[in-house]
mmCIF file of C-alpha atoms in Angstrom:
data_model
loop_
_atom_site.group_PDB
_atom_site.id
_atom_site.type_symbol
_atom_site.label_atom_id
_atom_site.label_comp_id
_atom_site.label_asym_id
_atom_site.label_seq_id
_atom_site.Cartn_x
_atom_site.Cartn_y
_atom_site.Cartn_z
ATOM 1 C CA MET A 87 -1.169 16.001 21.219
ATOM 2 C CA SER A 88 -2.255 12.658 19.967
ATOM 3 C CA GLN A 89 -5.069 10.599 21.671
ATOM 4 C CA TYR A 90 -3.990 7.479 23.693
ATOM 5 C CA LEU A 91 -5.905 4.251 23.749
ATOM 6 C CA VAL A 92 -5.127 1.390 25.625
ATOM 7 C CA VAL A 93 -6.691 -1.658 24.133
ATOM 8 C CA HIS A 94 -7.046 -5.229 25.397
ATOM 9 C CA PRO A 95 -4.492 -7.179 23.188
ATOM 10 C CA LYS A 96 -6.713 -10.306 23.038
ATOM 11 C CA ASN A 97 -10.051 -8.701 23.325
ATOM 12 C CA PRO A 98 -9.822 -5.144 21.963
ATOM 13 C CA GLN A 99 -12.610 -2.913 22.803
ATOM 14 C CA PRO A 100 -14.861 -2.132 19.866
ATOM 15 C CA ARG A 101 -15.689 1.441 20.839
ATOM 16 C CA LEU A 102 -11.837 2.217 20.824
ATOM 17 C CA LEU A 103 -11.208 0.612 17.671
ATOM 18 C CA GLN A 104 -14.105 2.972 16.251
ATOM 19 C CA GLN A 105 -12.359 5.843 17.686
ATOM 20 C CA ALA A 106 -9.249 5.007 15.829
ATOM 21 C CA ALA A 107 -11.221 4.286 12.380
ATOM 22 C CA ASP A 108 -12.933 7.512 12.798
ATOM 23 C CA MET A 109 -9.673 9.033 13.042
ATOM 24 C CA VAL A 110 -8.333 7.521 9.871
ATOM 25 C CA ARG A 111 -11.177 8.424 7.890
ATOM 26 C CA ARG A 112 -10.946 12.299 9.150
ATOM 27 C CA GLY A 113 -7.126 12.046 7.801
ATOM 28 C CA GLY A 114 -5.202 11.277 10.876
ATOM 29 C CA VAL A 115 -1.986 9.380 11.039
ATOM 30 C CA ILE A 116 -2.208 6.586 13.803
ATOM 31 C CA ALA A 117 0.131 4.065 15.420
ATOM 32 C CA LEU A 118 -0.981 0.572 15.927
ATOM 33 C CA PRO A 119 0.365 -2.983 16.751
ATOM 34 C CA THR A 120 1.018 -5.821 14.478
ATOM 35 C CA ASP A 121 2.378 -9.304 14.532
ATOM 36 C CA SER A 122 6.022 -7.833 13.802
ATOM 37 C CA SER A 123 6.332 -4.326 15.333
ATOM 38 C CA TYR A 124 4.307 -1.280 15.825
ATOM 39 C CA ALA A 125 2.994 0.426 12.471
ATOM 40 C CA LEU A 126 2.392 3.904 11.301
ATOM 41 C CA GLY A 127 -1.080 4.045 9.517
ATOM 42 C CA CYS A 128 -3.247 6.326 7.580
ATOM 43 C CA HIS A 129 -6.255 6.368 4.924
ATOM 44 C CA LEU A 130 -5.110 5.135 1.477
ATOM 45 C CA GLY A 131 -6.801 8.232 -0.095
ATOM 46 C CA ASP A 132 -5.403 10.990 2.013
ATOM 47 C CA LYS A 133 -2.541 12.463 0.330
ATOM 48 C CA ALA A 134 -1.596 14.759 3.174
ATOM 49 C CA ALA A 135 -1.536 12.076 5.524
ATOM 50 C CA VAL A 136 0.420 9.913 3.371
ATOM 51 C CA GLU A 137 3.428 12.587 3.094
ATOM 52 C CA ARG A 138 3.217 12.818 6.874
ATOM 53 C CA ILE A 139 4.225 9.252 7.133
ATOM 54 C CA ARG A 140 6.689 9.672 4.556
ATOM 55 C CA GLY A 141 8.125 12.526 6.337
ATOM 56 C CA LEU A 142 8.080 10.866 10.015
ATOM 57 C CA ARG A 143 10.333 8.073 8.218
ATOM 58 C CA ALA A 144 12.167 10.136 5.867
ATOM 59 C CA LEU A 145 11.000 8.148 2.974
ATOM 60 C CA ASP A 146 10.838 8.934 -0.681
ATOM 61 C CA ASP A 147 8.652 7.811 -3.223
ATOM 62 C CA ARG A 148 10.709 4.612 -4.273
ATOM 63 C CA HIS A 149 10.136 3.140 -0.799
ATOM 64 C CA HIS A 150 7.230 0.841 -0.815
ATOM 65 C CA LEU A 151 4.533 1.607 1.708
ATOM 66 C CA THR A 152 2.256 -1.509 2.542
ATOM 67 C CA LEU A 153 -1.260 -1.742 2.160
ATOM 68 C CA MET A 154 -2.896 -3.913 5.500
ATOM 69 C CA CYS A 155 -5.631 -5.975 4.509
ATOM 70 C CA ARG A 156 -8.081 -7.931 6.957
ATOM 71 C CA ASP A 157 -8.081 -10.916 4.459
ATOM 72 C CA LEU A 158 -6.874 -12.305 1.233
ATOM 73 C CA SER A 159 -10.200 -11.327 -0.768
ATOM 74 C CA GLN A 160 -9.585 -7.887 0.383
ATOM 75 C CA LEU A 161 -5.958 -7.777 -0.638
ATOM 76 C CA GLY A 162 -7.213 -9.318 -4.144
ATOM 77 C CA GLN A 163 -9.147 -6.152 -4.914
ATOM 78 C CA PHE A 164 -5.644 -4.097 -4.915
ATOM 79 C CA ALA A 165 -2.919 -6.299 -6.433
ATOM 80 C CA ARG A 166 -2.650 -8.337 -9.496
ATOM 81 C CA VAL A 167 -2.674 -11.986 -8.187
ATOM 82 C CA ASP A 168 -2.117 -15.136 -10.684
ATOM 83 C CA ASN A 169 -3.086 -18.770 -9.643
ATOM 84 C CA ALA A 170 0.470 -19.120 -8.222
ATOM 85 C CA CYS A 171 0.766 -16.087 -6.324
ATOM 86 C CA TYR A 172 -2.705 -17.050 -4.645
ATOM 87 C CA ARG A 173 -1.661 -20.473 -3.714
ATOM 88 C CA LEU A 174 1.423 -18.862 -1.889
ATOM 89 C CA LEU A 175 -0.656 -16.147 -0.378
ATOM 90 C CA LYS A 176 -3.192 -18.637 0.888
ATOM 91 C CA ALA A 177 -0.412 -20.717 2.325
ATOM 92 C CA THR A 178 1.266 -17.671 4.372
ATOM 93 C CA THR A 179 -1.598 -15.262 5.424
ATOM 94 C CA PRO A 180 -2.663 -14.025 7.736
ATOM 95 C CA GLY A 181 0.770 -14.039 9.011
ATOM 96 C CA PRO A 182 4.233 -11.606 9.190
ATOM 97 C CA TYR A 183 4.768 -11.156 5.674
ATOM 98 C CA THR A 184 4.575 -8.453 3.236
ATOM 99 C CA PHE A 185 4.421 -9.187 -0.598
ATOM 100 C CA ILE A 186 5.288 -6.739 -3.217
ATOM 101 C CA LEU A 187 2.791 -6.972 -5.768
ATOM 102 C CA GLU A 188 1.361 -4.818 -9.234
ATOM 103 C CA GLY A 189 -1.351 -2.839 -7.744
ATOM 104 C CA THR A 190 -4.581 -2.520 -9.658
ATOM 105 C CA ARG A 191 -6.321 0.612 -10.470
ATOM 106 C CA GLU A 192 -8.057 0.732 -7.178
ATOM 107 C CA LEU A 193 -4.724 2.197 -5.762
ATOM 108 C CA PRO A 194 -4.177 5.953 -6.235
ATOM 109 C CA ARG A 195 -0.598 6.192 -8.412
ATOM 110 C CA ARG A 196 1.084 8.135 -5.568
ATOM 111 C CA VAL A 197 0.964 5.402 -2.981
ATOM 112 C CA MET A 198 2.815 2.944 -5.771
ATOM 113 C CA HIS A 199 6.243 2.751 -6.719
ATOM 114 C CA PRO A 200 6.806 5.618 -9.375
ATOM 115 C CA LYS A 201 8.416 2.977 -12.031
ATOM 116 C CA ARG A 202 7.213 -0.340 -10.935
ATOM 117 C CA LYS A 203 3.693 0.506 -9.887
ATOM 118 C CA THR A 204 4.064 -1.926 -7.264
ATOM 119 C CA ILE A 205 3.288 -1.890 -3.696
ATOM 120 C CA GLY A 206 3.378 -3.688 -0.411
ATOM 121 C CA LEU A 207 0.806 -5.827 0.741
ATOM 122 C CA ARG A 208 0.071 -7.758 3.852
ATOM 123 C CA VAL A 209 -2.469 -9.584 6.080
ATOM 124 C CA PRO A 210 -1.498 -9.483 9.801
ATOM 125 C CA LYS A 211 -1.939 -12.167 12.280
ATOM 126 C CA HIS A 212 -2.527 -9.945 15.330
ATOM 127 C CA VAL A 213 -5.756 -9.477 17.281
ATOM 128 C CA VAL A 214 -5.548 -5.611 17.676
ATOM 129 C CA ALA A 215 -4.725 -5.175 13.972
ATOM 130 C CA LEU A 216 -7.390 -7.469 12.628
ATOM 131 C CA ALA A 217 -10.313 -5.811 14.852
ATOM 132 C CA PHE A 218 -9.139 -2.589 13.668
ATOM 133 C CA LEU A 219 -9.206 -3.245 10.061
ATOM 134 C CA GLU A 220 -12.735 -5.030 10.369
ATOM 135 C CA GLN A 221 -14.026 -1.665 12.136
ATOM 136 C CA LEU A 222 -12.402 0.411 9.386
ATOM 137 C CA GLY A 223 -13.885 -1.622 6.696
ATOM 138 C CA GLU A 224 -10.959 -0.972 4.398
ATOM 139 C CA PRO A 225 -7.397 -1.519 4.154
ATOM 140 C CA LEU A 226 -5.042 0.886 5.919
ATOM 141 C CA LEU A 227 -1.976 2.256 4.359
ATOM 142 C CA THR A 228 1.134 1.518 6.629
ATOM 143 C CA SER A 229 4.849 1.694 7.308
ATOM 144 C CA THR A 230 6.728 0.234 10.031
ATOM 145 C CA LEU A 231 6.814 2.744 12.832
ATOM 146 C CA ILE A 232 10.912 3.615 12.607
ATOM 147 C CA VAL A 233 11.495 7.015 13.383
ATOM 148 C CA ALA A 234 13.534 8.427 10.855
ATOM 149 C CA GLY A 235 17.534 8.351 12.289
ATOM 150 C CA ASP A 236 16.677 5.300 14.392
ATOM 151 C CA GLU A 237 17.648 1.593 13.517
ATOM 152 C CA THR A 238 14.773 0.004 15.313
ATOM 153 C CA PRO A 239 11.136 0.107 15.486
ATOM 154 C CA LEU A 240 9.220 1.788 18.491
ATOM 155 C CA THR A 241 7.989 -0.989 20.745
ATOM 156 C CA GLU A 242 5.689 0.319 23.296
ATOM 157 C CA GLY A 243 2.903 2.705 23.301
ATOM 158 C CA TRP A 244 4.181 4.960 25.858
ATOM 159 C CA GLU A 245 7.292 5.027 24.167
ATOM 160 C CA ILE A 246 5.515 6.026 20.937
ATOM 161 C CA GLN A 247 3.706 8.880 22.977
ATOM 162 C CA ASP A 248 6.991 10.048 24.330
ATOM 163 C CA ARG A 249 8.393 10.329 21.062
ATOM 164 C CA LEU A 250 5.714 11.283 18.819
ATOM 165 C CA GLU A 251 2.961 12.714 20.863
ATOM 166 C CA THR A 252 2.937 15.895 18.880
ATOM 167 C CA GLN A 253 3.251 14.353 15.452
ATOM 168 C CA LEU A 254 0.586 11.443 15.564
ATOM 169 C CA ASP A 255 -3.208 12.048 15.828
ATOM 170 C CA LEU A 256 -3.828 8.754 17.740
ATOM 171 C CA ILE A 257 -1.881 5.859 19.278
ATOM 172 C CA LEU A 258 -3.375 2.225 19.786
ATOM 173 C CA ASP A 259 -1.517 0.959 22.645
ATOM 174 C CA GLY A 260 -1.723 -2.781 22.445
ATOM 175 C CA GLY A 261 1.115 -3.797 24.266
ATOM 176 C CA PHE A 262 4.592 -4.821 23.363
ATOM 177 C CA CYS A 263 4.643 -6.590 19.891
ATOM 178 C CA GLY A 264 8.321 -6.785 19.171
ATOM 179 C CA ILE A 265 11.015 -5.322 16.957
ATOM 180 C CA GLU A 266 11.653 -7.699 14.118
ATOM 181 C CA PRO A 267 10.067 -6.770 10.935
ATOM 182 C CA THR A 268 8.134 -8.574 8.285
ATOM 183 C CA THR A 269 9.604 -10.983 6.022
ATOM 184 C CA VAL A 270 9.217 -9.134 2.492
ATOM 185 C CA VAL A 271 8.913 -11.285 -0.708
ATOM 186 C CA ASP A 272 8.860 -9.744 -4.237
ATOM 187 C CA LEU A 273 5.806 -11.777 -6.356
ATOM 188 C CA THR A 274 6.268 -10.001 -9.451
ATOM 189 C CA ALA A 275 8.859 -11.987 -11.309
ATOM 190 C CA ALA A 276 8.404 -15.757 -12.217
ATOM 191 C CA GLN A 277 9.911 -16.914 -9.000
ATOM 192 C CA PRO A 278 9.579 -15.378 -5.625
ATOM 193 C CA GLN A 279 12.366 -13.149 -4.815
ATOM 194 C CA LEU A 280 13.456 -12.730 -1.271
ATOM 195 C CA ILE A 281 13.851 -8.662 -0.288
ATOM 196 C CA ARG A 282 14.482 -8.847 3.424
ATOM 197 C CA ALA A 283 14.586 -12.050 5.979
ATOM 198 C CA GLY A 284 12.303 -11.151 8.998
ATOM 199 C CA ILE A 285 10.237 -12.978 11.406
ATOM 200 C CA GLY A 286 8.204 -14.818 8.941
ATOM 201 C CA ASP A 287 9.472 -18.404 8.333
ATOM 202 C CA LEU A 288 11.200 -18.623 4.798
ATOM 203 C CA ALA A 289 9.963 -22.547 4.281
ATOM 204 C CA PRO A 290 6.332 -21.910 3.327
ATOM 205 C CA LEU A 291 7.794 -19.537 0.518
ATOM 206 C CA GLY A 292 10.074 -22.039 -0.912
ATOM 207 C CA LEU A 293 13.238 -19.981 0.033
ATOM 208 C CA ASP A 294 16.496 -19.329 1.922
ATOM 209 C CA GLU A 295 18.065 -16.361 2.828
ATOM 210 C CA ASP A 296 20.005 -16.573 -0.387
ATOM 211 C CA GLY A 297 16.637 -16.163 -1.912
#
């Protein structure tokens, strides 16, 4: 059974966040709230944990996983970012956006798209997620918490526990955080390309829903 930790949504308890960070370092798969929906998360370098997340969501290796970073500086360690991309990222992070970028050598090949060598990256605007990332001290590899066969993410900690208590190692319950996904933008081309319109406003990206 998974550990179930209820954290304050505005002042999350450091000792609970440390428990969650320790679980990730030991190879665990966790659930945590973000500014779009709950997410599954694991250590970037743990192959078995990554495969568990893919299994929970029934994803193949062509589906982009997302590296959740605490700030833009950390994001820049794991993605190739030119000046134009940096300006766009600075204008939209932290926030409910996922950006598809080419990964650097800091990333294991198995977490990137097998042909494009790309990965999703984001900096959330959520108190619990950012505080957790600060405790962890490194990015968290994540995927939206949509159980295979479902159409929408799970939205409450108790609901996640009911459905997945034997498949997760720890649940950080930070309360309801919605079901609308992040806005996904591909920044690998000359111009930003809209992949998915979500909760993130398109105006700062200079895009509309037609891309």
